[in-house]
Amino acid sequence: MKFGVVVFPGSNCDADCFYTAEKVLREEVEYIWHQNNHLPAVDALIIPGGFSYGDYLRCGAVARFSNIMPEIVKFAENGRLVLGICNGFQILTEAKLLPGALLRNDSLKFICADVYLKVENNNSPFTNAYQPGEIIKMPVAHGEGNYFCDPETLAGLKNEGRILFTYCGPEGESAAEYNPNGSLANIAGIVNKQGNVLGMMPHPERCAETILGGTDGLTLFNSICGWLRKADSK
Amino acid sequence: MKANVYVTLKAGVLDPQGETVKRSLHLMGNDDIEEVRIGKFIQIKMRNQGLEQARRQLEEISDQLLANPVIEDFRVELAEGE
């Protein structure tokens, strides 16, 4: 199994994602530079967090027009797995692979904190190793994580089970005080219609080892590996 | 030729920056200020060409890159010459 980690100028979680794939999951992994015109043979793509192109204009707006993006879009349209974390989520919405947009946090502050999440749907390539409704803890670190979309899109996301993670309290309480950024419907992570593209603001790669303070993020990567292995053996 | 592109948040999209500036203006005693919305102003210089063609191009680039139509509106102002 092989992961690809896309690197834009300004990506800064690429090494963490690479490390998780190589040292924690013990799978193959390769960096993919944004100027490349083709993708190597990989089973899943990670678009890491950071500040691609300095967040100029809007977060993710400039990355969308880099050389590698049409290849990523093709990869996604072929049903292959794409995981966008933080800035990666912002890039995926700008590239229209995911609906909606990420606005400035309602507090106007950059938030760097551990937050609780509820696994709203564990029937996905990204969440199948979690328990239904499991409450997990992951770090967030962003200034623009306030998810927004129009009411029809939100209804679609809800009805189709496309909201995988929501912000919540330690006991799973859904309340404004546990929503760190003002996100619509407490949304922390969503998938596309086909379910093969996930965008999320929290950082699973920052909690994939006990020494990092938790392994709730590892479960997400284990879900991906399990799903790919199962798909492979079919 | 020169163009100005104004990018503003759509009505209904919360503008926490505008809200914060409004609160500050109220603290300064400007009780009459009812709403503040903050947007972007982009100045563009381009090779001279037909006004209609230039406008089409500017609207296209605004729709694709300068603004995000999910959350923003844009307005193009065009001036020939200079």
Coordinates of C-alpha atoms in Angstrom, one line a residue:
Chain A
M1 CA 0.0 0.0 0.0
K2 CA 1.3 3.4 -0.9
F3 CA 0.4 6.9 0.2
G4 CA 1.2 10.1 -1.6
V5 CA 1.7 13.4 0.3
V6 CA 1.2 16.5 -1.9
V7 CA 3.6 19.3 -1.1
F8 CA 2.8 22.9 -1.9
P9 CA 5.1 25.9 -1.1
G10 CA 3.9 26.7 2.4
S11 CA 2.7 23.2 3.4
N12 CA 4.0 22.5 6.9
C13 CA 2.3 19.2 8.0
D14 CA 3.7 17.2 5.1
A15 CA 6.5 15.7 7.1
D16 CA 4.1 14.7 9.9
C17 CA 1.9 12.9 7.4
F18 CA 4.9 11.3 5.7
Y19 CA 6.2 10.2 9.1
T20 CA 2.8 8.7 10.1
A21 CA 2.6 6.7 6.9
E22 CA 6.2 5.5 7.0
K23 CA 7.0 5.0 10.7
V24 CA 3.6 4.5 12.3
L25 CA 1.7 2.7 9.6
R26 CA 4.8 1.2 8.1
E27 CA 3.5 1.6 4.6
E28 CA 5.2 3.1 1.5
V29 CA 4.9 6.8 1.0
E30 CA 6.1 9.4 -1.4
Y31 CA 6.2 13.2 -1.5
I32 CA 4.5 14.7 -4.6
W33 CA 5.7 18.2 -5.5
H34 CA 3.0 20.6 -6.7
Q35 CA 4.7 21.4 -10.0
N36 CA 4.5 17.7 -11.1
N37 CA 2.2 17.1 -14.0
H38 CA 1.4 13.5 -13.1
L39 CA 0.8 11.4 -10.0
P40 CA 2.9 8.4 -9.1
A41 CA 1.1 5.1 -8.5
V42 CA -0.4 5.6 -5.1
D43 CA -3.4 4.1 -3.3
A44 CA -4.3 7.2 -1.3
L45 CA -3.5 10.9 -1.4
I46 CA -3.0 13.2 1.6
I47 CA -3.2 16.9 1.1
P48 CA -1.5 18.1 4.3
G49 CA -2.1 21.2 6.4
G50 CA -0.1 24.4 6.3
F51 CA -0.3 27.7 4.5
S52 CA 0.0 26.9 0.8
Y53 CA 1.1 30.0 -1.1
G54 CA 1.0 32.0 2.1
D55 CA -2.8 31.8 2.2
Y56 CA -2.7 34.6 -0.2
L57 CA -6.1 35.8 -1.6
R58 CA -8.0 33.0 0.2
C59 CA -6.8 29.8 1.9
G60 CA -6.3 27.2 -0.8
A61 CA -7.3 29.5 -3.6
V62 CA -3.9 29.6 -5.3
A63 CA -3.1 25.9 -4.7
R64 CA -6.1 25.0 -6.7
F65 CA -4.4 26.2 -9.9
S66 CA -1.1 24.4 -9.4
N67 CA 0.1 21.8 -12.0
I68 CA -0.7 18.8 -9.9
M69 CA -4.4 19.8 -9.2
P70 CA -6.0 18.4 -12.4
E71 CA -4.3 15.1 -11.6
I72 CA -5.7 15.1 -8.1
V73 CA -9.2 15.9 -9.5
K74 CA -8.9 12.9 -11.9
F75 CA -7.7 10.7 -9.1
A76 CA -10.7 11.7 -6.9
E77 CA -13.1 11.3 -9.8
N78 CA -11.9 7.8 -10.3
G79 CA -13.0 7.0 -6.8
R80 CA -9.6 6.9 -5.2
L81 CA -9.1 8.0 -1.6
V82 CA -8.1 11.7 -1.0
L83 CA -7.7 13.0 2.5
G84 CA -7.4 16.8 3.0
I85 CA -6.4 18.0 6.4
C86 CA -6.8 21.6 7.5
N87 CA -5.3 23.6 4.6
G88 CA -5.9 20.4 2.6
F89 CA -9.6 20.7 3.4
Q90 CA -9.5 24.4 2.3
I91 CA -7.8 23.4 -1.0
L92 CA -10.4 20.7 -1.7
T93 CA -13.3 23.1 -1.3
E94 CA -11.6 25.7 -3.5
A95 CA -11.0 22.9 -6.1
K96 CA -14.8 22.1 -5.9
L97 CA -14.0 18.5 -4.9
L98 CA -16.0 19.3 -1.7
P99 CA -18.9 21.7 -1.3
G100 CA -18.9 24.9 0.8
A101 CA -16.1 27.1 2.0
L102 CA -14.0 27.7 5.1
L103 CA -14.4 31.2 6.5
R104 CA -12.5 33.0 9.2
N105 CA -13.0 31.6 12.7
D106 CA -15.9 33.5 14.3
S107 CA -13.6 34.5 17.1
L108 CA -11.1 36.0 14.6
K109 CA -8.4 34.2 16.5
F110 CA -6.1 31.4 15.3
I111 CA -7.0 28.4 17.5
C112 CA -4.5 25.8 18.5
A113 CA -6.1 23.4 20.9
D114 CA -7.3 19.8 21.5
V115 CA -11.0 19.4 20.7
Y116 CA -13.5 16.6 21.0
L117 CA -15.1 15.2 18.0
K118 CA -18.1 12.9 17.4
V119 CA -17.8 10.2 14.7
E120 CA -21.2 10.9 13.0
N121 CA -20.8 8.2 10.4
N122 CA -18.4 5.3 10.7
N123 CA -19.5 3.7 7.5
S124 CA -16.8 5.2 5.3
P125 CA -13.3 4.4 4.1
F126 CA -12.0 6.9 6.6
T127 CA -13.9 6.1 9.7
N128 CA -14.7 2.3 9.6
A129 CA -12.3 1.5 12.5
Y130 CA -14.2 3.9 14.9
Q131 CA -17.2 2.9 16.9
P132 CA -20.5 4.5 15.8
G133 CA -20.9 7.8 17.6
E134 CA -17.4 7.4 19.2
I135 CA -16.1 10.5 21.0
I136 CA -12.5 11.2 20.1
K137 CA -9.9 13.9 20.8
M138 CA -7.8 15.6 18.1
P139 CA -5.8 18.8 17.8
V140 CA -6.9 21.7 15.7
A141 CA -4.7 24.6 14.5
H142 CA -6.3 27.0 12.2
G143 CA -7.5 30.6 11.6
E144 CA -10.0 29.7 8.9
G145 CA -12.0 26.6 9.9
N146 CA -15.5 28.0 10.0
Y147 CA -17.3 25.8 7.6
F148 CA -20.0 27.4 5.5
C149 CA -22.4 26.2 2.8
D150 CA -25.9 27.1 1.6
P151 CA -28.9 25.5 3.3
E152 CA -29.6 23.0 0.4
T153 CA -26.0 21.8 0.5
L154 CA -26.2 21.4 4.3
A155 CA -29.4 19.4 4.0
G156 CA -27.7 17.1 1.5
L157 CA -24.7 16.6 3.7
K158 CA -26.9 15.7 6.6
N159 CA -29.3 13.4 4.7
E160 CA -26.5 11.6 2.8
G161 CA -24.5 10.9 6.0
R162 CA -21.6 13.0 4.6
I163 CA -20.8 14.7 7.8
L164 CA -18.2 12.3 9.3
F165 CA -17.0 14.5 12.3
T166 CA -18.6 17.2 14.3
Y167 CA -17.2 19.2 17.2
C168 CA -18.6 18.3 20.6
G169 CA -18.0 18.3 24.3
P170 CA -16.1 15.5 26.2
E171 CA -19.4 13.6 26.7
G172 CA -20.5 14.2 23.1
E173 CA -22.6 17.2 23.9
S174 CA -23.4 19.3 20.9
A175 CA -23.3 23.0 22.0
A176 CA -21.9 26.3 20.7
E177 CA -19.3 26.4 23.5
Y178 CA -17.6 23.3 22.1
N179 CA -17.6 24.6 18.5
P180 CA -14.1 26.2 18.2
N181 CA -14.6 28.2 15.1
G182 CA -18.3 28.9 14.4
S183 CA -18.6 26.1 11.9
L184 CA -22.1 25.5 10.5
A185 CA -23.8 22.5 12.3
N186 CA -20.6 22.0 14.2
I187 CA -19.0 20.4 11.1
A188 CA -15.4 19.3 11.5
G189 CA -15.1 17.0 8.5
I190 CA -17.2 16.1 5.4
V191 CA -17.0 13.7 2.4
N192 CA -18.0 14.2 -1.2
K193 CA -21.0 12.5 -2.7
Q194 CA -19.0 9.4 -3.7
G195 CA -17.6 9.2 -0.2
N196 CA -13.9 8.9 -1.3
V197 CA -12.8 12.5 -0.6
L198 CA -12.6 13.6 3.0
G199 CA -11.8 17.2 4.2
M200 CA -11.3 17.8 7.9
M201 CA -10.0 20.7 10.0
P202 CA -8.6 18.6 12.9
H203 CA -5.2 16.9 12.5
P204 CA -5.2 13.1 12.8
E205 CA -1.5 12.9 12.0
R206 CA -0.8 14.9 15.2
C207 CA -2.4 12.2 17.4
A208 CA -1.3 9.0 15.7
E209 CA 1.2 7.9 18.4
T210 CA 0.9 7.6 22.2
I211 CA 4.0 9.9 22.6
L212 CA 2.0 12.6 20.9
G213 CA -0.7 12.5 23.6
G214 CA -3.2 10.2 21.9
T215 CA -3.9 7.8 19.1
D216 CA -7.4 8.8 18.0
G217 CA -6.0 10.0 14.7
L218 CA -4.3 6.6 14.1
T219 CA -7.7 5.0 13.9
L220 CA -8.5 7.2 10.9
F221 CA -5.3 6.0 9.1
N222 CA -6.1 2.4 10.2
S223 CA -9.5 2.8 8.7
I224 CA -8.0 3.8 5.3
C225 CA -5.5 0.9 5.4
G226 CA -8.2 -1.6 6.3
W227 CA -10.5 -0.3 3.6
L228 CA -7.8 -0.4 0.9
R229 CA -6.8 -3.9 1.9
K230 CA -10.4 -5.1 1.7
A231 CA -10.9 -3.4 -1.6
D232 CA -7.7 -5.0 -2.8
S233 CA -8.7 -8.5 -1.8
K234 CA -12.0 -8.2 -3.7
Chain B
M1 CA -6.1 49.6 -19.5
K2 CA -7.0 49.5 -15.8
A3 CA -9.6 47.7 -13.9
N4 CA -10.9 47.6 -10.3
V5 CA -12.4 44.4 -8.9
Y6 CA -14.4 44.6 -5.7
V7 CA -14.9 41.3 -3.8
T8 CA -17.4 41.3 -1.0
L9 CA -18.9 38.6 1.2
K10 CA -22.4 37.6 0.1
A11 CA -25.3 38.8 2.2
G12 CA -26.0 36.1 4.8
V13 CA -22.3 35.2 5.2
L14 CA -21.2 36.2 8.6
D15 CA -18.3 38.8 8.6
P16 CA -16.7 38.5 12.0
Q17 CA -14.1 41.1 11.0
G18 CA -16.8 43.6 10.0
E19 CA -18.7 42.9 13.3
T20 CA -15.5 43.5 15.3
V21 CA -14.8 46.8 13.5
K22 CA -18.4 47.8 14.0
R23 CA -18.1 47.2 17.8
S24 CA -15.0 49.2 17.9
L25 CA -16.7 52.1 16.0
H26 CA -19.5 52.0 18.6
L27 CA -17.0 52.1 21.4
M28 CA -15.6 55.3 19.7
G29 CA -19.1 56.8 20.0
N30 CA -20.3 56.2 16.4
D31 CA -23.7 54.9 17.5
D32 CA -25.2 55.6 14.1
I33 CA -23.1 52.9 12.3
E34 CA -25.4 50.1 11.6
E35 CA -23.4 47.6 9.6
V36 CA -19.8 47.1 8.5
R37 CA -18.8 44.6 5.9
I38 CA -15.2 44.2 4.9
G39 CA -14.1 43.0 1.4
K40 CA -11.2 43.1 -1.0
F41 CA -10.2 45.7 -3.6
I42 CA -8.0 44.4 -6.4
Q43 CA -6.4 46.8 -8.9
I44 CA -5.5 45.3 -12.3
K45 CA -3.5 46.7 -15.2
M46 CA -3.9 44.9 -18.5
R47 CA -3.0 45.3 -22.2
N48 CA -5.4 47.5 -24.1
Q49 CA -8.2 45.6 -25.8
G50 CA -11.9 45.9 -26.5
L51 CA -13.9 46.9 -23.5
E52 CA -16.3 44.0 -23.9
Q53 CA -13.6 41.4 -24.3
A54 CA -11.7 42.8 -21.3
R55 CA -14.9 42.7 -19.2
R56 CA -15.6 39.1 -20.1
Q57 CA -12.0 38.1 -19.2
L58 CA -12.1 40.0 -15.9
E59 CA -15.5 38.4 -15.0
E60 CA -14.0 35.0 -15.8
I61 CA -10.9 35.4 -13.6
S62 CA -13.0 36.9 -10.8
D63 CA -15.3 33.9 -10.9
Q64 CA -12.5 31.4 -11.1
L65 CA -9.9 32.9 -8.8
L66 CA -10.3 36.4 -7.4
A67 CA -13.6 35.6 -5.7
N68 CA -15.1 32.3 -4.3
P69 CA -18.7 32.3 -5.6
V70 CA -19.7 30.1 -2.7
I71 CA -19.2 32.9 -0.2
E72 CA -18.4 36.1 -2.2
D73 CA -19.8 38.4 -4.8
F74 CA -17.6 40.5 -7.1
R75 CA -18.0 43.7 -9.2
V76 CA -15.7 44.7 -12.1
E77 CA -15.0 48.4 -12.9
L78 CA -13.2 49.0 -16.1
A79 CA -11.5 52.2 -17.4
E80 CA -10.0 52.5 -20.9
G81 CA -6.7 54.2 -21.6
E82 CA -4.0 55.4 -19.2

